[in-house]
Amino acid sequence: MALLTLLLTALGLAADCFAVAVSGSIAMRTPTRAGVMRTAFAFGLAQFIMPLAGWAAGKGFVDVVSSYDHWVAFGLLTLVGAHMLRESFESEGEEEASSDITRGFRLVLLAVATSIDSLAVGLSLAFLDAPILFSASIIGVVAFAVTIGGFALGSKLGEIAGRRARLVGGLILIAIGVKIVLEHTLL
């Protein structure tokens, strides 16, 4: 696989990481540097591990998962998005404490949800006889960088959106889930 093709593939896989980082930082308005780095690391690590798992698992497993992976991603993103929507109607003090996507179970859910497509890419890389460690590393590094960029943009948008930023962030996460389902069911 040519390096340019690999980079474009990595950017495509990182698009959901970017969108989740934008929506999460809109909701948080002022994410901490440690939170941004933690999230970027988690997303990058998940994007690194999933191609390895797909490559190692072989065709049988990926065929089973690929028939419903989009529903899993949709469910996880909708769950977090709906929680953010609910939070958008809480009082200011409660809202600040509970909208952090950069830690805990919410971070793990989002890291998995944004990296499910990388599982199938790992299988494809095995068929192409691509160097899997190098390829997975590029995918992970790109996801890491794109996530940081998403946080930077989302923080600026969060300042503009003001108090209802969590509402916007939750709607964006749900829209990403719907997009994933539509891509897999209509195409």
CSV table of N, CA and C in Angstrom, one decimal, residues 1 45 81 94 143 160 170 172 179:
chain,number,residue,atom,x,y,z
A,1,MET,N,0.8,-1.2,0.0
A,1,MET,CA,0.0,0.0,0.0
A,1,MET,C,0.9,1.2,0.0
A,45,LEU,N,-4.9,5.1,20.2
A,45,LEU,CA,-4.6,3.8,20.6
A,45,LEU,C,-5.7,2.8,20.1
A,81,GLY,N,-24.5,10.6,23.1
A,81,GLY,CA,-25.2,11.8,22.6
A,81,GLY,C,-26.4,12.1,23.4
A,94,GLU,N,-24.2,21.3,37.6
A,94,GLU,CA,-24.3,19.9,37.3
A,94,GLU,C,-23.8,19.7,35.9
A,143,ALA,N,-5.0,9.6,13.9
A,143,ALA,CA,-6.2,9.7,14.7
A,143,ALA,C,-5.8,10.6,15.9
A,160,ILE,N,-18.7,30.1,21.1
A,160,ILE,CA,-19.7,30.8,20.3
A,160,ILE,C,-21.1,30.3,20.7
A,170,GLY,N,-24.3,16.9,21.7
A,170,GLY,CA,-25.1,15.6,21.7
A,170,GLY,C,-25.7,15.3,20.4
A,172,ILE,N,-24.7,16.3,17.5
A,172,ILE,CA,-23.6,15.9,16.6
A,172,ILE,C,-23.2,14.5,16.7
A,179,LYS,N,-25.2,8.7,10.5
A,179,LYS,CA,-24.3,8.7,9.3
A,179,LYS,C,-23.7,7.3,9.1
